[in-house]
Coordinates of C-alpha atoms in Angstrom, one line a residue:
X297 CA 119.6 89.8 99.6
X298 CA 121.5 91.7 102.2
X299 CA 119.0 91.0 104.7
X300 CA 118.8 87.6 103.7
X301 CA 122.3 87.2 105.0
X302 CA 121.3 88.0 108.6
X303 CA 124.6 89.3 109.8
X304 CA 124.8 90.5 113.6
X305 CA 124.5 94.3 113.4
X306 CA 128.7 94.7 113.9
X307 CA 129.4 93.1 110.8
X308 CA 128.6 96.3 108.1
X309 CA 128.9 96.0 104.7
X310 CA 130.4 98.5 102.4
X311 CA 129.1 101.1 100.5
X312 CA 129.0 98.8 97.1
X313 CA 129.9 99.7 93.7
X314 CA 127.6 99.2 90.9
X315 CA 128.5 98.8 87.3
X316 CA 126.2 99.0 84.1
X317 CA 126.7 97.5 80.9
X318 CA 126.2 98.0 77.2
X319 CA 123.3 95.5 75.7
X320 CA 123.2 95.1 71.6
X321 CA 120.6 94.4 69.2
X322 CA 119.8 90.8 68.8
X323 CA 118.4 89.2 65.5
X324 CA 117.9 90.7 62.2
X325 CA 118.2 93.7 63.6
X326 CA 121.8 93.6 64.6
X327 CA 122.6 93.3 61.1
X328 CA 121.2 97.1 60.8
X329 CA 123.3 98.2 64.2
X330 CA 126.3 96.3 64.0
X331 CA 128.4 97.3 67.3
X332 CA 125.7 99.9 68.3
X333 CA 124.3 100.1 71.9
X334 CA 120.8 100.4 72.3
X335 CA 120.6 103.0 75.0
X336 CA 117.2 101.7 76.3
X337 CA 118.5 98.9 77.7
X338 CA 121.2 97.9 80.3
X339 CA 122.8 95.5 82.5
X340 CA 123.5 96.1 86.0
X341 CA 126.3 94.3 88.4
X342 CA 126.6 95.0 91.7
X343 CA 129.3 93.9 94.4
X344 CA 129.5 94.9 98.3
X345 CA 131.6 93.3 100.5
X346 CA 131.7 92.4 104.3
X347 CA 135.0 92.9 106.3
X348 CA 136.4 91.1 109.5
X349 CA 133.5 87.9 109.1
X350 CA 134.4 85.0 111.4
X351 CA 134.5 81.7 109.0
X352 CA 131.3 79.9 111.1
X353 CA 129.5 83.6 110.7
X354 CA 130.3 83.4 106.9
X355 CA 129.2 80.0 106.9
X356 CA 125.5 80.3 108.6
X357 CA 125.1 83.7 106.1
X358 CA 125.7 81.6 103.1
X359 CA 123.5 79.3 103.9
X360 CA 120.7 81.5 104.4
X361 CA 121.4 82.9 101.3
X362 CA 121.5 79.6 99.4
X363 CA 118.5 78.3 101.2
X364 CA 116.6 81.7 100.2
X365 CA 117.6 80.9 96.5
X366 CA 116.8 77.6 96.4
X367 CA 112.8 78.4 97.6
X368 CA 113.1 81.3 95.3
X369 CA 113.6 78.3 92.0
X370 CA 116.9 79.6 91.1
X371 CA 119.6 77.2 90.4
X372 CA 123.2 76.5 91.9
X373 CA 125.3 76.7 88.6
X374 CA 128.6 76.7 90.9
X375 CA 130.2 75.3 93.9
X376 CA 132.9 77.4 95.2
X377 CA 134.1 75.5 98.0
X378 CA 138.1 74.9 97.7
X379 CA 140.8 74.9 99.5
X380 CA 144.7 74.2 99.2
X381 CA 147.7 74.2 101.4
X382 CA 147.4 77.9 102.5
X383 CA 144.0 79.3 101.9
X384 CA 140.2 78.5 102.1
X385 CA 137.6 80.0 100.2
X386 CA 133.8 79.1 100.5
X387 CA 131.4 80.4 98.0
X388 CA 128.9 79.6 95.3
X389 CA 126.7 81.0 92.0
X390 CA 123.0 80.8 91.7
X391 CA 121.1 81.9 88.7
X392 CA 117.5 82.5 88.0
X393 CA 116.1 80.5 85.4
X394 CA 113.9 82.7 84.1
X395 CA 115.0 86.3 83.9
X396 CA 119.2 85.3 84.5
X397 CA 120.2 86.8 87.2
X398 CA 123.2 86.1 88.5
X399 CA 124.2 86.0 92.5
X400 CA 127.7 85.3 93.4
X401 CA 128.8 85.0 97.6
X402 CA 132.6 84.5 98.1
X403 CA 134.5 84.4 101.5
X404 CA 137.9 83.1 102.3
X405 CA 140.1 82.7 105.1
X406 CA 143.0 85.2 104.2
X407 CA 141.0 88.2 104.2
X408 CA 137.7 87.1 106.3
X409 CA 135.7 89.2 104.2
X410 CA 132.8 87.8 102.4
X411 CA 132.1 89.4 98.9
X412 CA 128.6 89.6 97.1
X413 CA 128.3 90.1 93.5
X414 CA 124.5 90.1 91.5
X415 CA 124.5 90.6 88.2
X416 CA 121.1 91.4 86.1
X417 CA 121.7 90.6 82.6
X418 CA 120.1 93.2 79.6
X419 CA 116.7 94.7 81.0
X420 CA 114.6 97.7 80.0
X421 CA 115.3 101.0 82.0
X422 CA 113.2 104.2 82.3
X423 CA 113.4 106.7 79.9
X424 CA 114.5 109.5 82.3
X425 CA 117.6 106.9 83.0
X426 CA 121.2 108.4 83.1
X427 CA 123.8 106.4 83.9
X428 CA 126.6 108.9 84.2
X429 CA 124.6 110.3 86.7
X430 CA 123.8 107.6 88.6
X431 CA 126.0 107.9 91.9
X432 CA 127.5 105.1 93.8
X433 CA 126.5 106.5 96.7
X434 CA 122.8 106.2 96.3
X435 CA 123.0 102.3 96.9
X436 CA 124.0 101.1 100.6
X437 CA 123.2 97.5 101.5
X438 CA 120.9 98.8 104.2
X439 CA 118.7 100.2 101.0
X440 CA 116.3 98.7 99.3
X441 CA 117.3 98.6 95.3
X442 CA 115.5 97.4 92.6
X443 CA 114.9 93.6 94.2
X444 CA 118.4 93.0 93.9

């Protein structure tokens, strides 16, 4: 995704934050762990940011992005574009139709920064998976992580 964006080399994106989630049982199962985790199975978000991105460099990285997406199958589910009397904001959702993953790319004027947010939904991990001791440092943009 990052490099998908194609940003000249002085715009660097943060360090990112990523964020797990709790995934339930489903079906007649749930009746049997009502409000119980199942710890083999997460979700993942992940946000990173760009600061100090010129509006027409925003604009060309978006549409790489959306144009990557669209070859890809997934499907625009939201058009961000807005603006009102003292702000502009560009920006848009795609989802993947089969496994529902989630990509959101924000930017607006006020703050010239252009935000990135993907979001897999409840997926198996690896046994030997520990999310308390999963740092935030071991993802950069520059990294390659998990296809996201």
């Amino acid at each position: 995704m990052y490099d998908d964006f194609a940003l000249p080399e002085n715009h660097a994106a943060d360090g990112g934050r990523v964020d797990t989630g709790a995934c339930h049982y489903r079906g007649l199962r749930s009746l049997a762990h009502i409000d119980d985790a199942r710890s083999d199975v997460r979700s993942f978000g992940l946000d990173w940011s760009v600061p100090d991105v010129p509006e027409a460099t925003a604009r060309d990285a978006q549409e790489r992005v959306r144009q990557r997406l669209v070859q890809k199958g997934w499907k625009l589910t939201h058009q961000g574009d807005r603006a009102g009397a003292t702000f502009r904001e560009l920006g848009f959702r795609f989802e993947d139709p089969v496994g529902g993953d989630m990509v959101d790319v924000q930017w607006n004027d006020l703050t010239t920064t252009l935000f990135i947010s993907v979001y897999a939904p409840c997926g198996q991990v690896p046994a030997e998976f520990v999310e308390y001791d999963w740092s935030e440092a071991d993802w950069h943009p520059k990294k390659p992580s998990a296809g996201l």
